[in-house]
Coordinates of C-alpha atoms and ligand atoms in Angstrom, one line a residue:
M124 CA 23.4 -40.7 16.3
E125 CA 22.3 -37.5 14.6
Y126 CA 25.9 -37.2 13.3
L127 CA 25.6 -40.6 11.7
I128 CA 22.2 -39.7 10.0
V129 CA 23.8 -36.6 8.5
I130 CA 26.7 -38.6 7.0
A131 CA 24.3 -41.3 5.7
G132 CA 22.2 -38.5 4.1
L133 CA 25.2 -36.9 2.4
V134 CA 26.3 -40.3 1.0
A135 CA 22.8 -40.9 -0.4
V136 CA 22.8 -37.5 -2.1
A137 CA 26.2 -38.1 -3.6
L138 CA 25.1 -41.4 -5.0
I139 CA 21.9 -39.9 -6.6
V140 CA 23.9 -37.1 -8.2
G141 CA 26.5 -39.5 -9.6
G142 CA 23.8 -41.8 -10.9
V143 CA 22.0 -39.0 -12.7
A144 CA 25.2 -37.8 -14.4
F145 CA 26.0 -41.3 -15.5
L146 CA 22.5 -42.0 -17.0
R147 CA 22.2 -38.7 -18.8
P148 CA 22.0 -38.9 -22.6
S149 CA 25.2 -38.3 -24.5
R150 CA 25.8 -34.8 -25.7
R151 CA 28.9 -35.6 -27.6
G152 CA 27.4 -35.0 -31.0
P153 CA 26.3 -37.5 -33.6
R154 CA 27.7 -41.0 -33.8
P155 CA 29.7 -42.0 -36.8
P156 CA 27.9 -44.2 -39.3
V157 CA 27.9 -47.9 -38.3
E158 CA 28.5 -50.4 -41.0
P159 CA 25.7 -52.8 -41.5
E160 CA 28.0 -55.7 -40.7
E161 CA 28.6 -54.2 -37.3
R162 CA 24.9 -53.6 -36.8
R163 CA 24.0 -57.2 -37.4
G164 CA 26.9 -58.4 -35.2
G165 CA 25.4 -57.0 -32.0
A166 CA 27.4 -54.6 -29.8
T167 CA 30.1 -52.7 -31.6
A168 CA 33.2 -50.9 -30.4
V169 CA 31.2 -47.6 -30.6
D170 CA 28.3 -49.1 -28.7
E171 CA 30.5 -50.5 -25.9
A172 CA 32.4 -47.2 -25.5
E173 CA 29.0 -45.4 -25.1
A174 CA 27.7 -47.9 -22.7
T175 CA 30.5 -47.7 -20.2
A176 CA 32.0 -44.3 -20.4
P177 CA 30.3 -41.7 -18.2
T178 CA 29.3 -38.5 -20.0
I179 CA 31.2 -35.4 -19.4
E180 CA 29.7 -32.0 -20.2
R181 CA 31.9 -30.2 -22.7
A182 CA 31.9 -26.8 -24.3
P183 CA 30.4 -26.9 -27.8
P184 CA 33.0 -28.0 -30.3
T185 CA 34.5 -25.3 -32.5
E186 CA 34.3 -27.4 -35.6
A187 CA 31.0 -28.6 -37.0
P188 CA 30.5 -32.3 -36.1
P189 CA 30.5 -34.8 -39.0
P190 CA 27.0 -35.2 -40.5
T191 CA 25.0 -38.0 -38.9
I192 CA 24.2 -40.8 -41.2
E193 CA 21.4 -42.8 -39.8
I194 CA 20.9 -46.1 -41.5
E195 CA 17.3 -46.1 -42.6
Q196 CA 14.8 -48.9 -42.9
P197 CA 12.8 -48.1 -46.1
P198 CA 9.3 -49.4 -46.7
P199 CA 8.9 -52.6 -48.7
G200 CA 8.2 -52.5 -52.5
A201 CA 4.8 -54.2 -52.4
G202 CA 1.8 -51.9 -52.7
R203 CA 3.8 -48.7 -53.4
L204 CA 1.9 -47.8 -56.5
V205 CA -1.3 -47.7 -54.5
R206 CA 0.4 -45.5 -51.9
L207 CA 1.8 -43.2 -54.6
R208 CA -1.5 -43.1 -56.4
A209 CA -2.1 -39.4 -55.6
R210 CA 0.9 -38.5 -57.6
L211 CA -0.3 -40.3 -60.6
A212 CA -3.9 -39.1 -60.2
R213 CA -2.6 -35.5 -60.1
S214 CA -0.6 -35.8 -63.3
Q215 CA -2.9 -38.1 -65.3
N216 CA -6.2 -36.8 -64.0
A217 CA -7.1 -34.6 -66.9
F218 CA -6.7 -37.6 -69.3
G219 CA -9.0 -39.9 -67.3
K220 CA -11.5 -37.2 -66.6
T221 CA -11.7 -36.1 -70.3
L222 CA -12.1 -39.6 -71.5
L223 CA -14.8 -40.5 -68.9
G224 CA -16.6 -37.2 -69.7
L225 CA -16.6 -37.8 -73.4
L226 CA -17.8 -41.4 -73.1
S227 CA -20.7 -40.3 -70.8
R228 CA -22.0 -37.7 -73.3
E229 CA -25.7 -37.8 -74.2
T230 CA -24.9 -38.5 -77.9
L231 CA -21.6 -40.0 -79.1
D232 CA -21.3 -38.8 -82.6
D233 CA -18.2 -39.0 -84.9
D234 CA -16.8 -35.8 -83.5
A235 CA -16.9 -37.2 -80.0
W236 CA -15.1 -40.4 -81.1
E237 CA -12.5 -38.3 -82.8
E238 CA -12.0 -36.4 -79.6
I239 CA -11.6 -39.6 -77.7
E240 CA -9.0 -40.8 -80.1
D241 CA -7.2 -37.4 -79.9
T242 CA -7.1 -37.6 -76.1
L243 CA -5.5 -41.0 -76.3
I244 CA -2.9 -39.7 -78.8
T245 CA -2.2 -36.7 -76.6
A246 CA -1.4 -39.1 -73.8
D247 CA 1.4 -40.5 -76.0
M248 CA -0.3 -43.9 -76.5
G249 CA 0.7 -43.9 -80.2
T250 CA -1.6 -43.3 -83.1
A251 CA -2.2 -47.0 -84.0
V252 CA -3.1 -48.0 -80.4
A253 CA -5.3 -44.9 -80.0
R254 CA -7.2 -45.9 -83.1
Q255 CA -7.6 -49.5 -81.9
V256 CA -8.8 -48.5 -78.5
T257 CA -11.3 -46.0 -79.9
D258 CA -12.7 -48.7 -82.3
D259 CA -12.9 -51.3 -79.5
L260 CA -14.7 -48.8 -77.2
R261 CA -17.1 -47.8 -80.0
T262 CA -18.1 -51.5 -80.5
R263 CA -18.5 -52.1 -76.8
V264 CA -20.6 -49.0 -76.3
Q265 CA -22.9 -50.2 -79.0
V266 CA -23.2 -53.6 -77.5
L267 CA -23.6 -52.2 -74.0
G268 CA -26.5 -50.1 -75.0
T269 CA -26.5 -48.0 -71.8
R270 CA -23.9 -45.5 -70.7
D271 CA -24.1 -45.7 -67.0
A272 CA -21.1 -44.0 -65.4
A273 CA -19.9 -47.1 -63.5
E274 CA -20.3 -49.3 -66.6
V275 CA -18.4 -46.8 -68.8
R276 CA -15.6 -46.6 -66.3
A277 CA -15.3 -50.4 -66.0
M278 CA -15.3 -50.7 -69.8
L279 CA -12.6 -48.0 -70.2
K280 CA -10.5 -49.5 -67.4
D281 CA -10.7 -52.9 -69.0
E282 CA -9.7 -51.5 -72.4
L283 CA -6.7 -49.6 -71.0
V284 CA -5.5 -52.5 -68.8
K285 CA -5.7 -54.7 -71.9
Q286 CA -3.5 -52.3 -73.8
I287 CA -1.0 -52.0 -71.0
G288 CA -0.9 -55.8 -70.7
A289 CA -2.1 -57.4 -67.5
D290 CA -0.3 -60.6 -68.2
L291 CA 3.2 -59.4 -68.9
D292 CA 5.8 -60.7 -66.4
R293 CA 6.9 -57.5 -64.6
S294 CA 8.8 -59.3 -61.8
L295 CA 12.3 -57.9 -61.3
K296 CA 15.0 -60.6 -61.1
T297 CA 16.6 -59.6 -57.9
E298 CA 16.8 -63.0 -56.2
R299 CA 20.2 -64.2 -55.2
H300 CA 21.4 -67.2 -57.1
S301 CA 22.9 -70.2 -55.2
N302 CA 26.5 -68.9 -55.7
R303 CA 26.2 -65.3 -56.7
P304 CA 24.2 -62.2 -56.4
A305 CA 21.5 -61.0 -58.9
V306 CA 23.1 -58.5 -61.2
L307 CA 21.2 -55.5 -62.5
L308 CA 22.6 -53.0 -65.0
V309 CA 21.0 -49.5 -65.3
V310 CA 21.3 -47.7 -68.6
G311 CA 19.8 -44.7 -70.4
V312 CA 20.5 -41.2 -71.8
N313 CA 21.6 -38.3 -69.7
G314 CA 19.4 -37.1 -66.9
T315 CA 16.7 -39.6 -67.2
G316 CA 17.0 -40.6 -63.5
K317 CA 19.4 -43.6 -63.6
T318 CA 21.4 -42.8 -60.5
T319 CA 18.3 -41.9 -58.6
T320 CA 16.6 -45.1 -59.7
C321 CA 19.7 -47.2 -58.6
G322 CA 19.4 -45.5 -55.2
K323 CA 15.7 -45.9 -54.9
L324 CA 15.8 -49.5 -56.0
A325 CA 18.5 -50.3 -53.4
R326 CA 16.0 -48.9 -50.9
V327 CA 13.2 -51.1 -52.2
L328 CA 15.4 -54.1 -51.9
V329 CA 16.7 -53.3 -48.5
G330 CA 13.1 -52.6 -47.5
D331 CA 12.3 -56.1 -48.6
G332 CA 15.1 -57.5 -46.4
R333 CA 17.9 -57.9 -49.0
T334 CA 21.5 -56.8 -49.0
V335 CA 22.7 -54.6 -51.9
L336 CA 25.9 -53.5 -53.4
L337 CA 26.0 -50.5 -55.8
G338 CA 28.6 -50.2 -58.5
A339 CA 29.4 -46.6 -59.7
A340 CA 30.3 -47.3 -63.3
D341 CA 29.6 -43.7 -64.2
T342 CA 33.2 -42.6 -64.1
F343 CA 32.7 -39.4 -66.2
R344 CA 32.3 -37.3 -63.1
A345 CA 33.4 -38.0 -59.5
A346 CA 30.1 -36.4 -58.5
A347 CA 28.2 -39.3 -60.0
A348 CA 29.9 -41.7 -57.6
D349 CA 29.4 -39.4 -54.7
Q350 CA 25.7 -39.2 -55.5
L351 CA 25.5 -43.0 -55.5
E352 CA 27.5 -43.2 -52.3
T353 CA 25.0 -40.9 -50.6
W354 CA 22.2 -43.2 -51.6
G355 CA 24.1 -46.3 -50.5
S356 CA 25.1 -44.9 -47.1
R357 CA 21.6 -44.1 -46.2
V358 CA 20.6 -47.8 -46.4
G359 CA 23.9 -49.3 -45.5
A360 CA 24.6 -50.6 -49.0
Q361 CA 28.3 -51.1 -50.0
V362 CA 29.4 -48.9 -53.0
V363 CA 32.2 -49.8 -55.3
R364 CA 33.8 -46.8 -57.0
K365 CA 37.1 -45.9 -58.7
D366 CA 38.8 -42.7 -59.8
E367 CA 37.2 -40.4 -62.4
G368 CA 38.1 -41.5 -65.9
T369 CA 38.5 -45.2 -65.0
D370 CA 37.2 -47.7 -67.6
P371 CA 33.5 -48.1 -66.5
A372 CA 33.7 -51.8 -67.4
S373 CA 36.4 -52.3 -64.8
V374 CA 34.3 -50.7 -62.1
A375 CA 31.4 -52.9 -63.1
F376 CA 33.6 -56.0 -63.0
D377 CA 35.0 -55.1 -59.6
A378 CA 31.5 -54.4 -58.2
V379 CA 30.2 -57.8 -59.3
R380 CA 33.4 -59.4 -57.9
Q381 CA 33.0 -57.7 -54.6
G382 CA 29.3 -58.6 -54.6
I383 CA 30.2 -62.3 -55.1
D384 CA 32.9 -62.2 -52.4
T385 CA 30.7 -60.4 -49.8
K386 CA 27.7 -62.6 -50.7
V387 CA 25.2 -59.8 -51.1
D388 CA 21.8 -60.5 -52.6
A389 CA 22.0 -58.0 -55.5
V390 CA 24.5 -55.8 -57.3
I391 CA 23.1 -52.8 -59.0
V392 CA 25.4 -51.1 -61.5
D393 CA 24.8 -47.5 -62.4
T394 CA 26.2 -46.3 -65.8
A395 CA 26.9 -42.9 -67.3
G396 CA 24.2 -41.2 -69.3
R397 CA 25.0 -41.5 -72.9
L398 CA 23.3 -40.3 -76.1
H399 CA 22.1 -43.1 -78.1
T400 CA 23.5 -41.3 -81.2
K401 CA 27.1 -41.6 -80.0
T402 CA 28.4 -44.9 -81.4
G403 CA 31.5 -44.8 -79.2
L404 CA 29.6 -44.5 -76.0
M405 CA 27.1 -47.1 -77.0
D406 CA 30.0 -49.5 -77.8
E407 CA 31.4 -48.8 -74.3
L408 CA 28.1 -49.8 -72.8
G409 CA 28.1 -53.1 -74.7
K410 CA 31.6 -53.7 -73.3
V411 CA 30.4 -53.0 -69.7
K412 CA 27.8 -55.7 -70.1
R413 CA 30.2 -58.2 -71.7
V414 CA 32.9 -57.7 -69.1
V415 CA 30.4 -58.2 -66.3
E416 CA 29.2 -61.4 -68.0
K417 CA 32.7 -62.9 -67.6
Q418 CA 31.7 -63.6 -63.9
A419 CA 28.0 -63.5 -63.8
E420 CA 25.0 -63.4 -66.0
V421 CA 23.3 -60.0 -66.0
D422 CA 19.8 -60.7 -64.6
E423 CA 18.3 -57.4 -65.6
V424 CA 19.2 -54.6 -68.0
L425 CA 16.9 -51.7 -67.0
L426 CA 16.5 -48.9 -69.5
V427 CA 15.5 -45.7 -67.7
L428 CA 13.3 -43.5 -69.8
D429 CA 12.0 -40.0 -68.8
A430 CA 8.3 -40.2 -69.4
T431 CA 8.2 -36.5 -70.3
T432 CA 10.4 -36.9 -73.4
G433 CA 7.7 -38.6 -75.6
Q434 CA 8.8 -39.8 -79.0
N435 CA 12.4 -39.0 -78.3
G436 CA 12.3 -41.7 -75.6
M437 CA 11.1 -44.2 -78.1
Q438 CA 14.1 -43.5 -80.4
Q439 CA 16.5 -43.9 -77.5
A440 CA 14.8 -47.2 -76.5
R441 CA 15.3 -48.7 -79.9
V442 CA 19.0 -48.0 -80.0
F443 CA 19.7 -49.1 -76.4
A444 CA 17.8 -52.3 -77.0
E445 CA 20.1 -53.1 -80.0
V446 CA 23.3 -52.7 -78.0
V447 CA 22.3 -54.3 -74.7
N448 CA 19.4 -56.6 -74.4
I449 CA 16.9 -54.6 -72.4
T450 CA 14.9 -56.8 -69.9
G451 CA 12.8 -54.0 -68.4
V452 CA 11.9 -50.4 -68.6
V453 CA 11.9 -47.9 -65.7
L454 CA 9.6 -45.0 -66.6
T455 CA 10.6 -42.0 -64.5
K456 CA 9.0 -38.6 -63.9
L457 CA 5.5 -39.9 -64.4
D458 CA 4.5 -37.5 -61.6
G459 CA 5.3 -34.6 -64.0
T460 CA 3.4 -35.5 -67.1
A461 CA 0.0 -36.5 -68.4
K462 CA 1.6 -38.7 -71.0
G463 CA 1.2 -42.0 -69.2
G464 CA 0.3 -43.6 -72.5
I465 CA 4.0 -43.9 -73.2
V466 CA 3.8 -47.1 -71.1
V467 CA 1.9 -48.8 -73.9
Q468 CA 4.1 -47.4 -76.7
V469 CA 7.4 -48.4 -75.2
Q470 CA 6.3 -51.9 -74.4
R471 CA 5.0 -52.4 -77.9
E472 CA 8.1 -51.0 -79.4
L473 CA 10.6 -53.0 -77.3
G474 CA 8.5 -56.0 -76.5
V475 CA 9.7 -55.5 -73.0
P476 CA 7.5 -54.6 -69.9
V477 CA 7.7 -51.5 -67.9
K478 CA 8.7 -52.9 -64.5
L479 CA 9.2 -49.8 -62.4
V480 CA 7.8 -46.3 -62.4
G481 CA 9.3 -43.1 -60.8
L482 CA 6.8 -40.9 -59.2
G483 CA 8.8 -38.1 -57.6
E484 CA 12.2 -37.0 -56.3
G485 CA 11.7 -38.5 -52.8
P486 CA 13.8 -41.5 -51.8
D487 CA 10.8 -43.9 -51.8
D488 CA 9.1 -42.5 -54.9
L489 CA 9.8 -45.6 -57.0
A490 CA 7.1 -48.3 -57.4
P491 CA 6.8 -51.7 -59.1
F492 CA 4.5 -51.1 -62.0
E493 CA 1.0 -52.5 -61.7
P494 CA -1.4 -51.9 -64.6
D495 CA -4.6 -52.2 -62.6
A496 CA -3.5 -49.7 -59.9
F497 CA -2.1 -47.4 -62.6
V498 CA -5.4 -47.3 -64.5
D499 CA -7.4 -46.9 -61.3
A500 CA -5.2 -43.9 -60.5
I501 CA -5.8 -42.4 -63.9
L502 CA -9.5 -42.8 -63.9
G503 CA -10.2 -42.0 -60.3
D504 CA -12.8 -43.7 -58.1
Ligands
LIG756 N1 9.9 -35.6 -60.5 C1 10.8 -36.6 -60.7 N2 12.1 -36.4 -60.7 C2 12.9 -37.4 -60.9 C3 12.4 -38.8 -61.0 N3 13.5 -39.6 -61.1 C4 14.6 -38.8 -61.1 N4 14.2 -37.5 -61.0 C5 15.1 -36.3 -61.0 O1 15.8 -36.2 -62.2 C6 17.1 -35.6 -62.0 C7 18.2 -36.5 -62.7 O2 18.3 -37.7 -62.0 P1 19.6 -38.5 -62.0 O3 19.3 -39.8 -61.3 O4 20.8 -37.8 -61.6 O5 19.7 -38.8 -63.5 P2 20.8 -39.7 -64.3 O6 20.1 -40.4 -65.4 O7 21.6 -40.5 -63.4 O8 21.7 -38.5 -64.9 P3 23.2 -38.6 -65.6 O9 24.0 -39.5 -64.7 O10 23.7 -37.2 -65.6 O11 22.9 -39.2 -66.9 C8 17.2 -35.5 -60.5 O12 16.9 -34.2 -60.2 C9 16.2 -36.4 -60.0 O13 15.7 -36.1 -58.7 C10 11.0 -39.0 -60.9 O14 10.5 -40.1 -60.9 N5 10.2 -37.9 -60.7
LIG757 MG1 23.7 -40.6 -63.0

């Protein structure tokens, strides 16, 4: 009997040891990236292999394992400007504080009003607008009589929101059409943040539950397509690229073709940075758009402007608008400048709204532009 108990004990120990080894987490290094299609389709070959194969402890591999690419789930677009408000507050704070300080002065003489106008000009609002805002404020202060801090703030906010345009349609056309994806073309001079914006925008759309394809129509440098591919892989977006030196129009065409075939919601086409003064390059951009339009209307042409470049940005905007019909402006690097007034100037100049703002180098530092939240951030609470 004792003999039987010992055997039963040994069997039980063996079963426990075996079970623990089987259930132990894998130490085989990172998993290869899983395509989004596979993710949606339930268990994949990789999943199945992991679920059934017992894990064997191995010596550490001599070669470095391939980098893990986790498919991320970015936050949705709505409310981002409020979340990124601290960035804006930091860069624009001096502007808001100065204006509020001046307006709350004991006596508002001509010098004070001139200072107010200068402050607005320094923020790149444009001289004509600065003058108009100053005149309007002056009238309102006289009518108001008092200069209670809350009232002054409300008046200034109202004036700034009015200049920025609360009623402009800033919606991005990213909705899929019945038989084709939305098509967005991203353009601008070198280094303004086009590729970064394409990547960040893909994240916004994925965060909102859409599928996205990125077209790498910057064929000047292979690195540009690599950069876009990195952004795409993080959120499981397809990327269409071709060899360096390929005609960018053909990449854009193929990207839209593949977007139609794979039924994605939106295709975002990145283009090479080009100086607005180079006619040949601007013609090339016109061609990219025309070629895409052979299969699908371009829903948005987004001009990416670096907010820190001031007047130079305005010059660029004018030329790009002539070549491709700009439908929206993306103002990047607003985290690094106090010149938020450029929003007003660029909209006046182009008659096109600022739709997105870049507020940092982080992957989710792109926000739909909202005048009210923008002015609140500038003026503080
Ligand atoms: N601080 C800050 N940096 C930004 C922002 N947007 C882009 N950048 C940085 O600007 C630099 C250029 O960005 P890219 O996206 O490569 O610019 P690009 O327009 O594609 O450049 P080219 O393709 O060379 O014309 C990168 O270092 C970005 O991280 C922003 O909103 N804020
Ligand atoms: Mg680029």
